[in-house]
mmCIF file of C-alpha atoms and ligand atoms in Angstrom:
data_model
loop_
_atom_site.group_PDB
_atom_site.id
_atom_site.type_symbol
_atom_site.label_atom_id
_atom_site.label_comp_id
_atom_site.label_asym_id
_atom_site.label_seq_id
_atom_site.Cartn_x
_atom_site.Cartn_y
_atom_site.Cartn_z
ATOM 1 C CA MET A 13 0.000 0.000 0.000
ATOM 2 C CA ARG A 14 2.800 2.425 0.901
ATOM 3 C CA TYR A 15 4.353 2.269 -2.572
ATOM 4 C CA LYS A 16 1.151 1.710 -4.568
ATOM 5 C CA HIS A 17 1.521 4.856 -6.675
ATOM 6 C CA HIS A 18 5.007 3.877 -7.776
ATOM 7 C CA VAL A 19 4.119 0.235 -8.364
ATOM 8 C CA LEU A 20 1.271 1.401 -10.626
ATOM 9 C CA LEU A 21 3.848 2.943 -12.978
ATOM 10 C CA PRO A 22 4.965 0.312 -15.517
ATOM 11 C CA GLU A 23 8.402 1.990 -15.493
ATOM 12 C CA VAL A 24 8.720 1.139 -11.775
ATOM 13 C CA GLY A 25 6.373 -1.762 -11.007
ATOM 14 C CA GLY A 26 7.053 -4.466 -8.429
ATOM 15 C CA GLN A 27 10.536 -5.124 -9.810
ATOM 16 C CA GLY A 28 11.499 -1.466 -9.589
ATOM 17 C CA GLN A 29 10.156 -1.265 -6.068
ATOM 18 C CA LYS A 30 12.292 -4.263 -5.073
ATOM 19 C CA ALA A 31 15.318 -2.561 -6.639
ATOM 20 C CA LEU A 32 14.615 0.581 -4.600
ATOM 21 C CA ALA A 33 14.324 -1.481 -1.403
ATOM 22 C CA ALA A 34 17.678 -3.120 -2.132
ATOM 23 C CA ALA A 35 19.397 0.165 -3.015
ATOM 24 C CA GLN A 36 21.938 2.032 -0.909
ATOM 25 C CA VAL A 37 22.295 5.758 -1.530
ATOM 26 C CA VAL A 38 24.587 8.361 0.033
ATOM 27 C CA VAL A 39 23.169 11.905 0.023
ATOM 28 C CA ILE A 40 25.755 14.621 0.642
ATOM 29 C CA GLY A 41 24.182 17.901 1.694
ATOM 30 C CA ALA A 42 20.910 18.107 3.624
ATOM 31 C CA GLY A 43 20.172 21.728 2.746
ATOM 32 C CA GLY A 44 17.870 23.300 0.175
ATOM 33 C CA LEU A 45 18.493 20.618 -2.460
ATOM 34 C CA GLY A 46 19.000 17.794 0.025
ATOM 35 C CA CYS A 47 15.562 18.290 1.623
ATOM 36 C CA PRO A 48 13.485 17.357 -1.470
ATOM 37 C CA ILE A 49 16.062 14.747 -2.547
ATOM 38 C CA LEU A 50 15.876 13.019 0.852
ATOM 39 C CA SER A 51 12.096 13.361 1.164
ATOM 40 C CA TYR A 52 11.395 11.711 -2.169
ATOM 41 C CA ILE A 53 13.953 8.906 -2.007
ATOM 42 C CA ALA A 54 12.943 8.040 1.571
ATOM 43 C CA GLY A 55 9.291 8.151 0.561
ATOM 44 C CA ALA A 56 10.111 5.926 -2.412
ATOM 45 C CA GLY A 57 11.547 3.279 -0.080
ATOM 46 C CA VAL A 58 15.260 3.395 -0.908
ATOM 47 C CA GLY A 59 16.497 0.720 1.516
ATOM 48 C CA ARG A 60 19.490 2.480 3.017
ATOM 49 C CA ILE A 61 20.140 6.211 2.986
ATOM 50 C CA THR A 62 23.242 7.840 4.489
ATOM 51 C CA VAL A 63 22.725 11.556 5.205
ATOM 52 C CA VAL A 64 26.000 13.522 5.197
ATOM 53 C CA ASP A 65 25.998 17.141 6.400
ATOM 54 C CA GLY A 66 28.163 18.970 8.934
ATOM 55 C CA ASP A 67 25.923 22.040 9.333
ATOM 56 C CA ARG A 68 23.383 22.866 11.991
ATOM 57 C CA VAL A 69 19.879 24.155 11.243
ATOM 58 C CA GLU A 70 19.687 27.967 11.184
ATOM 59 C CA LEU A 71 16.711 30.323 11.084
ATOM 60 C CA SER A 72 17.711 31.445 7.569
ATOM 61 C CA ASN A 73 17.333 27.839 6.344
ATOM 62 C CA LEU A 74 13.596 27.639 7.027
ATOM 63 C CA GLN A 75 12.726 29.740 3.942
ATOM 64 C CA ARG A 76 13.489 26.695 1.745
ATOM 65 C CA GLN A 77 14.691 23.660 3.755
ATOM 66 C CA THR A 78 11.402 21.897 4.215
ATOM 67 C CA LEU A 79 12.553 19.016 6.444
ATOM 68 C CA TYR A 80 13.171 21.382 9.385
ATOM 69 C CA THR A 81 11.061 23.351 11.839
ATOM 70 C CA GLU A 82 11.845 26.173 14.277
ATOM 71 C CA ALA A 83 12.324 23.519 16.981
ATOM 72 C CA ASP A 84 15.274 22.112 14.982
ATOM 73 C CA ILE A 85 17.306 25.345 15.035
ATOM 74 C CA GLY A 86 20.784 24.557 16.382
ATOM 75 C CA ARG A 87 20.515 20.798 15.763
ATOM 76 C CA PRO A 88 22.849 18.993 13.349
ATOM 77 C CA LYS A 89 21.020 18.835 10.019
ATOM 78 C CA ALA A 90 21.957 15.203 9.413
ATOM 79 C CA GLU A 91 20.308 14.163 12.684
ATOM 80 C CA ALA A 92 17.230 16.386 12.350
ATOM 81 C CA ALA A 93 16.740 15.174 8.766
ATOM 82 C CA ALA A 94 17.146 11.511 9.766
ATOM 83 C CA GLU A 95 14.555 11.879 12.537
ATOM 84 C CA ARG A 96 12.047 13.490 10.183
ATOM 85 C CA LEU A 97 12.615 10.881 7.460
ATOM 86 C CA ARG A 98 12.217 8.004 9.941
ATOM 87 C CA ALA A 99 8.879 9.524 10.937
ATOM 88 C CA VAL A 100 7.832 9.344 7.266
ATOM 89 C CA ASN A 101 9.239 5.876 6.556
ATOM 90 C CA SER A 102 10.139 3.617 9.482
ATOM 91 C CA GLU A 103 10.789 0.652 7.163
ATOM 92 C CA ILE A 104 14.108 1.881 5.774
ATOM 93 C CA ASP A 105 17.584 2.283 7.272
ATOM 94 C CA ILE A 106 18.602 5.956 7.609
ATOM 95 C CA ARG A 107 22.123 6.706 8.812
ATOM 96 C CA PRO A 108 23.048 10.271 9.763
ATOM 97 C CA HIS A 109 26.681 11.330 9.362
ATOM 98 C CA PRO A 110 26.857 14.831 10.908
ATOM 99 C CA GLU A 111 30.174 15.855 9.341
ATOM 100 C CA MET A 112 31.210 17.610 6.144
ATOM 101 C CA PHE A 113 32.332 15.363 3.310
ATOM 102 C CA GLY A 114 35.985 16.327 2.872
ATOM 103 C CA PRO A 115 39.280 14.859 1.716
ATOM 104 C CA GLU A 116 39.625 13.252 5.176
ATOM 105 C CA THR A 117 36.211 11.569 5.107
ATOM 106 C CA PRO A 118 36.740 7.799 5.303
ATOM 107 C CA ARG A 119 36.019 6.257 1.918
ATOM 108 C CA SER A 120 34.202 3.477 3.772
ATOM 109 C CA LEU A 121 31.277 5.911 3.969
ATOM 110 C CA LEU A 122 30.598 5.188 0.279
ATOM 111 C CA LYS A 123 31.172 1.429 0.558
ATOM 112 C CA GLY A 124 28.336 -0.576 -0.956
ATOM 113 C CA ALA A 125 26.528 2.492 -2.288
ATOM 114 C CA ASP A 126 24.747 2.223 -5.641
ATOM 115 C CA LEU A 127 24.558 5.973 -6.052
ATOM 116 C CA VAL A 128 25.869 9.202 -4.556
ATOM 117 C CA ILE A 129 23.681 12.303 -4.749
ATOM 118 C CA GLU A 130 25.145 15.651 -3.849
ATOM 119 C CA GLY A 131 23.397 18.935 -3.225
ATOM 120 C CA THR A 132 26.215 20.931 -1.687
ATOM 121 C CA ASP A 133 26.749 24.625 -2.370
ATOM 122 C CA ARG A 134 30.444 24.785 -3.259
ATOM 123 C CA ILE A 135 32.287 23.737 -6.422
ATOM 124 C CA ALA A 136 35.300 22.740 -4.306
ATOM 125 C CA ALA A 137 33.145 20.277 -2.344
ATOM 126 C CA ARG A 138 31.721 18.833 -5.576
ATOM 127 C CA HIS A 139 35.219 18.074 -6.826
ATOM 128 C CA ILE A 140 36.106 16.193 -3.637
ATOM 129 C CA ILE A 141 32.889 14.181 -3.969
ATOM 130 C CA ASN A 142 33.498 13.619 -7.707
ATOM 131 C CA ARG A 143 36.938 12.141 -7.036
ATOM 132 C CA ALA A 144 35.647 9.913 -4.221
ATOM 133 C CA ALA A 145 32.731 8.628 -6.298
ATOM 134 C CA LEU A 146 34.990 7.925 -9.310
ATOM 135 C CA GLU A 147 37.505 6.124 -7.091
ATOM 136 C CA ALA A 148 34.729 3.913 -5.769
ATOM 137 C CA ASP A 149 33.173 3.664 -9.276
ATOM 138 C CA ILE A 150 29.799 4.877 -8.017
ATOM 139 C CA PRO A 151 27.617 7.097 -10.250
ATOM 140 C CA LEU A 152 27.159 10.654 -8.976
ATOM 141 C CA ILE A 153 24.098 12.834 -9.374
ATOM 142 C CA SER A 154 25.183 16.426 -8.923
ATOM 143 C CA SER A 155 22.778 19.315 -8.434
ATOM 144 C CA ALA A 156 23.240 23.016 -7.903
ATOM 145 C CA ALA A 157 20.962 26.026 -7.549
ATOM 146 C CA SER A 158 21.186 29.730 -6.864
ATOM 147 C CA ARG A 159 19.094 32.822 -7.513
ATOM 148 C CA PHE A 160 16.428 31.673 -10.031
ATOM 149 C CA SER A 161 18.063 28.667 -11.688
ATOM 150 C CA GLY A 162 19.851 25.389 -11.204
ATOM 151 C CA TYR A 163 20.881 22.146 -12.877
ATOM 152 C CA VAL A 164 21.052 18.405 -12.378
ATOM 153 C CA GLY A 165 23.457 15.987 -14.060
ATOM 154 C CA ARG A 166 24.552 12.384 -13.598
ATOM 155 C CA PHE A 167 28.267 11.809 -13.861
ATOM 156 C CA GLY A 168 30.649 8.878 -13.791
ATOM 157 C CA ARG A 169 32.031 6.180 -16.060
ATOM 158 C CA PRO A 170 31.698 5.632 -18.960
ATOM 159 C CA GLY A 171 30.433 9.179 -19.497
ATOM 160 C CA PRO A 172 31.756 12.508 -18.322
ATOM 161 C CA CYS A 173 32.728 13.154 -14.711
ATOM 162 C CA TYR A 174 31.939 16.400 -12.904
ATOM 163 C CA ALA A 175 35.449 17.712 -13.672
ATOM 164 C CA CYS A 176 34.815 17.248 -17.429
ATOM 165 C CA PHE A 177 31.948 19.723 -16.945
ATOM 166 C CA VAL A 178 33.510 22.140 -14.424
ATOM 167 C CA PRO A 179 37.323 21.973 -14.303
ATOM 168 C CA GLU A 180 39.003 21.684 -10.918
ATOM 169 C CA GLY A 181 40.103 25.094 -9.668
ATOM 170 C CA ALA A 182 37.167 26.899 -11.359
ATOM 171 C CA ALA A 183 35.922 29.976 -9.488
ATOM 172 C CA GLU A 184 32.883 29.533 -7.247
ATOM 173 C CA ASP A 185 29.750 30.936 -8.870
ATOM 174 C CA GLY A 186 26.193 31.080 -7.643
ATOM 175 C CA VAL A 187 26.688 30.675 -3.903
ATOM 176 C CA CYS A 188 23.292 30.908 -2.144
ATOM 177 C CA ASP A 189 24.686 32.565 1.000
ATOM 178 C CA ARG A 190 26.131 35.380 -1.103
ATOM 179 C CA ASP A 191 23.786 35.617 -4.095
ATOM 180 C CA GLY A 192 20.458 34.459 -2.649
ATOM 181 C CA VAL A 193 18.072 31.828 -3.973
ATOM 182 C CA LEU A 194 14.320 31.717 -4.503
ATOM 183 C CA GLY A 195 12.989 29.000 -2.184
ATOM 184 C CA PRO A 196 11.022 27.061 -4.842
ATOM 185 C CA VAL A 197 14.126 26.860 -7.068
ATOM 186 C CA VAL A 198 15.766 24.355 -4.714
ATOM 187 C CA GLY A 199 12.452 22.487 -4.472
ATOM 188 C CA LEU A 200 12.319 22.156 -8.257
ATOM 189 C CA VAL A 201 15.971 21.269 -8.797
ATOM 190 C CA GLY A 202 16.063 18.883 -5.822
ATOM 191 C CA SER A 203 12.955 17.164 -7.187
ATOM 192 C CA LEU A 204 14.671 16.761 -10.582
ATOM 193 C CA ALA A 205 17.634 15.152 -8.805
ATOM 194 C CA ALA A 206 15.333 12.807 -6.849
ATOM 195 C CA ALA A 207 13.511 11.824 -10.051
ATOM 196 C CA GLU A 208 16.831 11.112 -11.782
ATOM 197 C CA ALA A 209 17.895 8.994 -8.783
ATOM 198 C CA ILE A 210 14.694 6.946 -8.692
ATOM 199 C CA ARG A 211 14.750 6.402 -12.470
ATOM 200 C CA PHE A 212 18.400 5.348 -12.289
ATOM 201 C CA LEU A 213 17.778 2.898 -9.440
ATOM 202 C CA VAL A 214 14.834 1.226 -11.192
ATOM 203 C CA GLY A 215 16.788 0.950 -14.448
ATOM 204 C CA ASP A 216 14.853 3.627 -16.352
ATOM 205 C CA ALA A 217 17.597 6.244 -16.693
ATOM 206 C CA GLY A 218 18.795 7.873 -19.893
ATOM 207 C CA PRO A 219 22.456 8.510 -20.754
ATOM 208 C CA ASN A 220 24.583 10.251 -18.132
ATOM 209 C CA CYS A 221 25.844 12.932 -20.514
ATOM 210 C CA LEU A 222 22.636 14.978 -20.389
ATOM 211 C CA LEU A 223 22.489 17.953 -18.072
ATOM 212 C CA THR A 224 19.070 19.400 -17.229
ATOM 213 C CA ILE A 225 18.993 23.136 -16.655
ATOM 214 C CA ALA A 226 15.946 24.691 -14.997
ATOM 215 C CA GLU A 227 15.133 28.390 -14.844
ATOM 216 C CA LEU A 228 12.293 30.018 -12.953
ATOM 217 C CA ARG A 229 12.487 33.620 -14.200
ATOM 218 C CA PRO A 230 10.790 33.096 -16.590
ATOM 219 C CA PRO A 231 10.157 29.348 -16.218
ATOM 220 C CA SER A 232 11.924 27.071 -18.710
ATOM 221 C CA MET A 233 13.806 23.797 -18.825
ATOM 222 C CA ARG A 234 16.316 22.454 -21.313
ATOM 223 C CA GLN A 235 18.878 19.687 -21.656
ATOM 224 C CA VAL A 236 22.423 20.045 -22.899
ATOM 225 C CA THR A 237 24.938 17.328 -23.697
ATOM 226 C CA ILE A 238 28.154 17.258 -21.689
ATOM 227 C CA GLU A 239 31.032 15.617 -23.546
ATOM 228 C CA ARG A 240 33.696 13.604 -21.774
ATOM 229 C CA ASP A 241 36.937 15.585 -21.787
ATOM 230 C CA PRO A 242 39.596 13.178 -23.110
ATOM 231 C CA GLY A 243 42.221 15.262 -21.307
ATOM 232 C CA CYS A 244 40.334 15.346 -17.985
ATOM 233 C CA PRO A 245 42.929 14.855 -15.224
ATOM 234 C CA VAL A 246 40.328 13.242 -12.950
ATOM 235 C CA CYS A 247 38.640 10.562 -15.089
ATOM 236 C CA GLY A 248 41.122 10.442 -17.970
HETATM 237 ZN ZN1 LIG B 308 36.370 13.849 -16.180
#
């Protein structure tokens, strides 16, 4: 009964639902993008979800980070998110990891994962995650949003990696804390990332070279192809 509306979709069905139950996903970032990503994959019954975030909930998060309430202010996001998700779905294994994903993060955190999804807000962090996911040969869904727009892409072998798209050392652009972000933008982009994750896990995903770009002022969506960079120092 819980998953009826997914099972009704021929693209998911009973087989897809079993695949979701068997899946292990690591979500890095439980902020604006992480909230819809986590809500939808937990709701969908992904069997094991590791929530990685070193921040604490702040008042300025509540404008867009829908997993949290005023009572959560000051709590580690990973723990507050895990508690909320367990309240929605008690049948799955949710593991909070209340630390930033950095170069020192033990690689064992990714062990056994079928997919890494990141919704962090720094290019530098994405590159660390990209390298770790490539090393472990785990596909990476990367999402970013600021102001009125954002994108979602799936990276990893045999297609492009994140560094084929944004070279290492590139300047930070579109940082929410500096440039602002319309609340619904992270809802939209995070939902696109969750949809990509669910479709990937049930075996309904398209090629991983397509990047979806969403704009909300005025509203539009388009896809662009990202080529693998044969000279990429990370995946080459
Ligand atoms: Zn690359």
